[in-house]
mmCIF file of C-alpha atoms in Angstrom:
data_model
loop_
_atom_site.group_PDB
_atom_site.id
_atom_site.type_symbol
_atom_site.label_atom_id
_atom_site.label_comp_id
_atom_site.label_asym_id
_atom_site.label_seq_id
_atom_site.Cartn_x
_atom_site.Cartn_y
_atom_site.Cartn_z
ATOM 1 C CA MET R 7 58.844 36.523 8.884
ATOM 2 C CA LEU R 8 57.089 39.260 6.899
ATOM 3 C CA ARG R 9 60.247 41.383 7.030
ATOM 4 C CA ARG R 10 62.270 38.474 5.627
ATOM 5 C CA LYS R 11 59.775 37.938 2.795
ATOM 6 C CA ILE R 12 59.817 41.637 1.971
ATOM 7 C CA GLY R 13 63.624 41.534 1.922
ATOM 8 C CA GLU R 14 63.587 38.511 -0.398
ATOM 9 C CA ALA R 15 61.027 40.171 -2.658
ATOM 10 C CA HIS R 16 63.154 43.332 -2.764
ATOM 11 C CA GLU R 17 66.243 41.299 -3.627
ATOM 12 C CA ALA R 18 64.355 39.456 -6.377
ATOM 13 C CA LEU R 19 63.091 42.781 -7.726
ATOM 14 C CA GLU R 20 66.625 44.188 -7.851
ATOM 15 C CA LYS R 21 67.887 41.097 -9.675
ATOM 16 C CA ALA R 22 65.041 41.406 -12.182
ATOM 17 C CA ARG R 23 65.818 45.114 -12.697
ATOM 18 C CA ASN R 24 69.489 44.320 -13.285
ATOM 19 C CA ALA R 25 68.574 41.583 -15.759
ATOM 20 C CA LEU R 26 66.164 43.909 -17.568
ATOM 21 C CA SER R 27 68.827 46.590 -17.773
ATOM 22 C CA GLY R 28 71.256 44.086 -19.270
ATOM 23 C CA PHE R 29 68.685 42.911 -21.788
ATOM 24 C CA LYS R 30 67.926 46.507 -22.820
ATOM 25 C CA ILE R 31 71.626 47.080 -23.478
ATOM 26 C CA LEU R 32 71.759 43.826 -25.449
ATOM 27 C CA GLN R 33 68.682 44.857 -27.435
ATOM 28 C CA ALA R 34 70.249 48.182 -28.421
ATOM 29 C CA SER R 35 73.457 46.422 -29.403
ATOM 30 C CA GLU R 36 71.597 43.842 -31.498
ATOM 31 C CA GLU R 37 69.526 46.509 -33.240
ATOM 32 C CA ALA R 38 72.709 48.348 -34.238
ATOM 33 C CA ALA R 39 74.280 45.089 -35.425
ATOM 34 C CA ILE R 40 71.174 44.244 -37.452
ATOM 35 C CA ARG R 41 71.339 47.615 -39.216
ATOM 36 C CA ARG R 42 75.017 47.046 -40.041
ATOM 37 C CA ARG R 43 74.369 43.516 -41.306
ATOM 38 C CA LEU R 44 71.427 44.638 -43.433
ATOM 39 C CA GLY R 45 73.496 47.424 -44.913
ATOM 40 C CA ALA R 46 76.298 45.024 -45.770
ATOM 41 C CA LEU R 47 73.868 42.519 -47.289
ATOM 42 C CA ARG R 48 72.165 45.204 -49.364
ATOM 43 C CA ALA R 49 75.544 46.360 -50.666
ATOM 44 C CA GLU R 50 76.502 42.777 -51.505
ATOM 45 C CA VAL R 51 73.209 42.170 -53.334
ATOM 46 C CA ALA R 52 73.680 45.375 -55.330
ATOM 47 C CA PHE R 53 77.240 44.347 -56.230
ATOM 48 C CA VAL R 54 76.201 40.848 -57.296
ATOM 49 C CA SER R 55 73.264 42.196 -59.300
ATOM 50 C CA THR R 56 75.542 44.611 -61.135
ATOM 51 C CA ARG R 57 78.084 41.893 -61.861
ATOM 52 C CA GLU R 58 75.345 39.579 -63.109
ATOM 53 C CA ARG R 59 73.968 42.269 -65.449
ATOM 54 C CA GLU R 60 77.474 42.935 -66.747
ATOM 55 C CA ALA R 61 78.082 39.232 -67.319
ATOM 56 C CA GLN R 62 74.775 38.840 -69.145
ATOM 57 C CA GLU R 63 75.578 41.812 -71.382
ATOM 58 C CA PHE R 64 79.030 40.393 -72.120
ATOM 59 C CA TYR R 65 77.438 37.028 -72.972
ATOM 60 C CA ARG R 66 74.982 38.763 -75.339
ATOM 61 C CA GLN R 67 77.849 40.563 -77.088
ATOM 62 C CA VAL R 68 79.931 37.415 -77.475
ATOM 63 C CA ARG R 69 76.891 35.455 -78.657
ATOM 64 C CA SER R 70 76.111 38.169 -81.204
ATOM 65 C CA GLU R 71 79.684 38.151 -82.479
ATOM 66 C CA LEU R 72 79.574 34.365 -82.770
ATOM 67 C CA GLU R 73 76.329 34.521 -84.747
ATOM 68 C CA GLU R 74 77.819 37.168 -87.061
ATOM 69 C CA LEU R 75 80.878 35.016 -87.636
ATOM 70 C CA SER R 76 78.673 31.994 -88.316
ATOM 71 C CA VAL R 77 76.516 33.907 -90.812
ATOM 72 C CA ASN R 78 79.501 35.490 -92.554
ATOM 73 C CA GLY R 79 81.384 32.209 -92.595
ATOM 74 C CA ASN R 80 78.610 30.250 -94.370
#
């Protein structure tokens, strides 16, 4: 009876070790994926920020030209 319980405990321990090993591999994979995703998101934010600044500057230029035309036209 004791031998059977020890065998069952050993089997449970091996299953837990295998599961832990799998989860460690998954953790490493997820950490790498997180770094890639963060890098991609940072690049996208930088791109969008640049485009927004460019669009705002273009709007300022067009608005200025429109005001000049309005002043010169009156």
